mmCIF file of C-alpha atoms in Angstrom:
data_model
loop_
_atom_site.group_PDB
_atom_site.id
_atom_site.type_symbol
_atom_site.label_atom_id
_atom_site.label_comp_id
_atom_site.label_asym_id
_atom_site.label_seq_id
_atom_site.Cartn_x
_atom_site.Cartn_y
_atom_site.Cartn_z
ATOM 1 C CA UNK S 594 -44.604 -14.416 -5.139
ATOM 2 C CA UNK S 595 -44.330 -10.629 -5.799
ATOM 3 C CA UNK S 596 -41.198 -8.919 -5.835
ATOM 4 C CA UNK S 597 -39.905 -5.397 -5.333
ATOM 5 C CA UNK S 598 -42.365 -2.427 -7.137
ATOM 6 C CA UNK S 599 -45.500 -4.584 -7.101
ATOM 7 C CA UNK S 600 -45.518 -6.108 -4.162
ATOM 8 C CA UNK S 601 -46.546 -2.621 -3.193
ATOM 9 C CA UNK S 602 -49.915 -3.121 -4.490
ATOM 10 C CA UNK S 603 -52.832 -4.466 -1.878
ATOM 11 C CA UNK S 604 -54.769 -7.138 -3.512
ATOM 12 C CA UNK S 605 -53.395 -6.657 -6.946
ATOM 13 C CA UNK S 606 -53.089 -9.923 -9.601
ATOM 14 C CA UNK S 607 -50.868 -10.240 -12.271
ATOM 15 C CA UNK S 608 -52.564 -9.584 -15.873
ATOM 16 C CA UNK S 609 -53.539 -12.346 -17.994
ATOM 17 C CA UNK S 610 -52.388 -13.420 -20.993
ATOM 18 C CA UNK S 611 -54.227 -10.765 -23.471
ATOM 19 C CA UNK S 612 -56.090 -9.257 -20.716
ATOM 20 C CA UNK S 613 -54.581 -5.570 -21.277
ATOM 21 C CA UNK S 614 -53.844 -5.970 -25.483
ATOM 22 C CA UNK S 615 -54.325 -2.029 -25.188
ATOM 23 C CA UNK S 616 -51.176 -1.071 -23.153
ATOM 24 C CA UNK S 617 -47.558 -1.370 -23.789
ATOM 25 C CA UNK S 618 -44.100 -1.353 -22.397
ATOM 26 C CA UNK S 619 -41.767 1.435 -22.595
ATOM 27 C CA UNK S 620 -38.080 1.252 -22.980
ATOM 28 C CA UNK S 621 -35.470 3.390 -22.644
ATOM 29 C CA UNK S 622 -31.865 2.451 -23.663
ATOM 30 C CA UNK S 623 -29.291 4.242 -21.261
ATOM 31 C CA UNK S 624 -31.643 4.278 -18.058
ATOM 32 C CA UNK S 625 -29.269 4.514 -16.362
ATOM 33 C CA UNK S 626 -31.517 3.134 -12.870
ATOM 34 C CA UNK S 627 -31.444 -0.306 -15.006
ATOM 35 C CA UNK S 628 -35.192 -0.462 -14.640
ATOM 36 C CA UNK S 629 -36.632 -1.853 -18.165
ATOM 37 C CA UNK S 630 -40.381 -2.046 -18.396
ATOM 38 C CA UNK S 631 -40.666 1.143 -16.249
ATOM 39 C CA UNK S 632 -42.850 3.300 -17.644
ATOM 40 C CA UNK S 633 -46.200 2.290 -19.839
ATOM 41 C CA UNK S 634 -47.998 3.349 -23.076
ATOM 42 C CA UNK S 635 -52.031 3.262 -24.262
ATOM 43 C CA UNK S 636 -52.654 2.498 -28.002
ATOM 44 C CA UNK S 637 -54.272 5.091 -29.767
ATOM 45 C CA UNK S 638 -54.336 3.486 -33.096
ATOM 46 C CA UNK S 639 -51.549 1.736 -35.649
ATOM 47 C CA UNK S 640 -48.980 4.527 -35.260
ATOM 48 C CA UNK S 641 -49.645 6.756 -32.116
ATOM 49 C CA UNK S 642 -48.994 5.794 -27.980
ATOM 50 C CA UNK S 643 -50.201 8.110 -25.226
ATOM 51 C CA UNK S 644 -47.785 8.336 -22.316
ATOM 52 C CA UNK S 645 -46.921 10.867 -19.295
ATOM 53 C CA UNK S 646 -44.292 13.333 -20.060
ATOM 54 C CA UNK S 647 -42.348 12.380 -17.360
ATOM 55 C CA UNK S 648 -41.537 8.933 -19.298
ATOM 56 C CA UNK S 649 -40.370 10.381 -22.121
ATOM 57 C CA UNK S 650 -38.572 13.603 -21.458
ATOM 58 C CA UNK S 651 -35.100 14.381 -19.626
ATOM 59 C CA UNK S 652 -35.825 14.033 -15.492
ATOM 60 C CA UNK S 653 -36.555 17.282 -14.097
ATOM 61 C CA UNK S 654 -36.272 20.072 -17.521
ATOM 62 C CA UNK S 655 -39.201 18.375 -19.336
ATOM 63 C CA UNK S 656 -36.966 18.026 -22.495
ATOM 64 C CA UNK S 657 -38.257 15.336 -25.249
ATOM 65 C CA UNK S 658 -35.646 12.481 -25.066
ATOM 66 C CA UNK S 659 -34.332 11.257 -28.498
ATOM 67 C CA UNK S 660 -36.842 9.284 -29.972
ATOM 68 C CA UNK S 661 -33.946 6.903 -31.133
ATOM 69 C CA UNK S 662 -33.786 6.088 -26.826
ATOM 70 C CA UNK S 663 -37.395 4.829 -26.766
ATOM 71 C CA UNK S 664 -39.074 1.903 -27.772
ATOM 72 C CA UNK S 665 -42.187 -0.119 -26.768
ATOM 73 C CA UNK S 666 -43.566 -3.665 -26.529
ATOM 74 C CA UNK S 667 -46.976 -4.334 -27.098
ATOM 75 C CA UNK S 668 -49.052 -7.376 -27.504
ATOM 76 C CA UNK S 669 -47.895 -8.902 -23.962
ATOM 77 C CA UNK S 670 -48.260 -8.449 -20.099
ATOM 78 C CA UNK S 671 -43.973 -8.776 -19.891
ATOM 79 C CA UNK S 672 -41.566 -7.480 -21.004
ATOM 80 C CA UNK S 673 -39.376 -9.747 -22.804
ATOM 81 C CA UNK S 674 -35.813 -8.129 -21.612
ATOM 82 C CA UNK S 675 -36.300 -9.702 -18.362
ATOM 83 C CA UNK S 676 -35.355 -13.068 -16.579
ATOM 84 C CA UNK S 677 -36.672 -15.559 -14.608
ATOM 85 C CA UNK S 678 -34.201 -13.595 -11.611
ATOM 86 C CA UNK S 679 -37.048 -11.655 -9.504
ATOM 87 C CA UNK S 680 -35.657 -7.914 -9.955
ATOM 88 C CA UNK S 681 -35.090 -5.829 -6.594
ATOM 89 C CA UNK S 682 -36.582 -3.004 -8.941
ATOM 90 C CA UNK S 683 -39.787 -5.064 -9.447
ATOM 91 C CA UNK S 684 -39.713 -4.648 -12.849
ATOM 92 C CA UNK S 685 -39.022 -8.213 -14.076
ATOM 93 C CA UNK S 686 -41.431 -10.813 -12.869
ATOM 94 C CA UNK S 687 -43.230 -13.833 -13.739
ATOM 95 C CA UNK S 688 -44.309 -17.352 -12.918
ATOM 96 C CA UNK S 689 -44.563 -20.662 -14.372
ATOM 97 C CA UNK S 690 -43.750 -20.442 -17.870
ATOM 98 C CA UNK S 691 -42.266 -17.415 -19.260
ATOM 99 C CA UNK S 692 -44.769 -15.876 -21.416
ATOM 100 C CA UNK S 693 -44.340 -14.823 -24.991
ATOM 101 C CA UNK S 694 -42.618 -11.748 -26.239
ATOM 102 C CA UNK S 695 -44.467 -9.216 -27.530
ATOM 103 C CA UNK S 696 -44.029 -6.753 -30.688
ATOM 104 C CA UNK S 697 -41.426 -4.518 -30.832
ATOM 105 C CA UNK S 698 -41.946 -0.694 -32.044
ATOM 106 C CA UNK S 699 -39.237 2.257 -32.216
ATOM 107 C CA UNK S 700 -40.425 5.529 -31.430
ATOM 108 C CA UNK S 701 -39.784 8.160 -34.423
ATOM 109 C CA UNK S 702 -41.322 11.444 -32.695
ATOM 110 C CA UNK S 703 -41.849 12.638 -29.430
ATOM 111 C CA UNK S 704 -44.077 15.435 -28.419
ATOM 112 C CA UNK S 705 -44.541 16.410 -24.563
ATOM 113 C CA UNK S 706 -47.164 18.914 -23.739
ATOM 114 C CA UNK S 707 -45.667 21.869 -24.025
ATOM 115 C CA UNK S 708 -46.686 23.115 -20.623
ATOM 116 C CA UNK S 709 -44.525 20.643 -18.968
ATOM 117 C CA UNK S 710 -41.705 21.260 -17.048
ATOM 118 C CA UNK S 711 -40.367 18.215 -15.042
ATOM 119 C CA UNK S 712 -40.081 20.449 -11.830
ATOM 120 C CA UNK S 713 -44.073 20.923 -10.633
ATOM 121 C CA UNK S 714 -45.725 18.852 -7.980
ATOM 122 C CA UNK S 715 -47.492 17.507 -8.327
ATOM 123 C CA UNK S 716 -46.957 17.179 -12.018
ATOM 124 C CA UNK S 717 -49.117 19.141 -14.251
ATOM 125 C CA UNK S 718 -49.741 18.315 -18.299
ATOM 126 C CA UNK S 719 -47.668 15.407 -17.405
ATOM 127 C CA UNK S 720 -48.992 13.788 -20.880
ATOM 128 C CA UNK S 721 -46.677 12.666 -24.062
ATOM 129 C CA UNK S 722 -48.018 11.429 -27.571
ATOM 130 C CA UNK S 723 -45.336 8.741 -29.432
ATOM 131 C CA UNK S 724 -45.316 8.327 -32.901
ATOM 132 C CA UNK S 725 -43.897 5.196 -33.384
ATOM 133 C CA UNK S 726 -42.976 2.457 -36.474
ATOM 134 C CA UNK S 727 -45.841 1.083 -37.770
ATOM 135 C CA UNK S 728 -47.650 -1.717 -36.100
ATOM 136 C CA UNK S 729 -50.735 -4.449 -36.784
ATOM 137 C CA UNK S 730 -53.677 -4.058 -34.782
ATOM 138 C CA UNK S 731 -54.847 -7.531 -34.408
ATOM 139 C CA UNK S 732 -57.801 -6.952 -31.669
ATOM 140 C CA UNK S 733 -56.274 -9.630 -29.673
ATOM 141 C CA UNK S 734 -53.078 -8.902 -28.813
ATOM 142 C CA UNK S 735 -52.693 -5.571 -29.704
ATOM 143 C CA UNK S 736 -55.827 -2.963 -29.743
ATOM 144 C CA UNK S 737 -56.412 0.713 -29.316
ATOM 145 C CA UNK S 738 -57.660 1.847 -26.291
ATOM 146 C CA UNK S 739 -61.881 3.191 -26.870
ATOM 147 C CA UNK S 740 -61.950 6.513 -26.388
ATOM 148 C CA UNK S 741 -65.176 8.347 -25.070
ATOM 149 C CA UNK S 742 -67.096 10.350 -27.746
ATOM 150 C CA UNK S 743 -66.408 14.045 -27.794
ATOM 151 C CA UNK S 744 -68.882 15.590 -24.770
ATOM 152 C CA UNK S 745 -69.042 12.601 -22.682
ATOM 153 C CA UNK S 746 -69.069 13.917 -19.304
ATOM 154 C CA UNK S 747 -67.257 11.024 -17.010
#
């Protein structure tokens, strides 16, 4: 069963067990909507995330949040500061066995396009590069996203 957030989704599974080793969790210490996991992260390589702006700057002036506030999990589809309690937020949920935590990184710098304001809709530049603790790169668990080559027209 699919609680809250997600069960939002039509036809939507929940990821397997190293299925997305390029994405991450975001945290933020004094959410104050309670709502860990919210927000997610792509791995650019061993010491950069790529994030919306929205995620990590103040709600509605666009002002970078204190890096100290932030911090991700990568190298797992959960995020291990839930329970087995499914969350009326929908952002704590599993089944079976709860799977295993992932690695913990703090965020040192935070750097929200500078065009962003927190007040357009819909949101323009919303876009945020981390700098974060160092972290392996395992290919497994954890592995940067592949970006297309420069001129690559999608």
């Amino acid at each position: 069963t699919v609680y809250g957030i997600l069960a939002r989704i039509i036809n939507g599974v929940p990821a397997g067990t190293n299925e997305f080793p390029s994405l991450g969790i975001l945290r933020r210490t004094g959410d104050i909507r309670g709502r860990p996991g919210i927000c997610g992260a792509s791995v650019i390589n061993s010491q950069w995330l790529l994030t919306t702006a929205h995620c990590c700057t103040a709600s509605r002036t666009g002002v970078a949040i204190d890096p100290a506030d932030v911090s991700f999990e990568l190298g797992t589809n959960f995020d291990s500061t839930c329970d087995a309690r499914p969350s009326k937020s929908g952002a704590c949920f599993y089944s079976g066995t709860k799977p295993q935590p992932g690695t913990i990184v703090q965020t040192l710098e935070v750097y929200p396009h500078e065009e962003y304001n927190g007040i357009s809709r819909p949101a323009k530049n919303d876009i945020c590069l981390l700098k974060v603790s160092p972290f392996d790169i395992d290919n497994i668990k954890i592995k940067p996203v592949i970006l297309p080559v420069y001129g690559y027209i999608i």
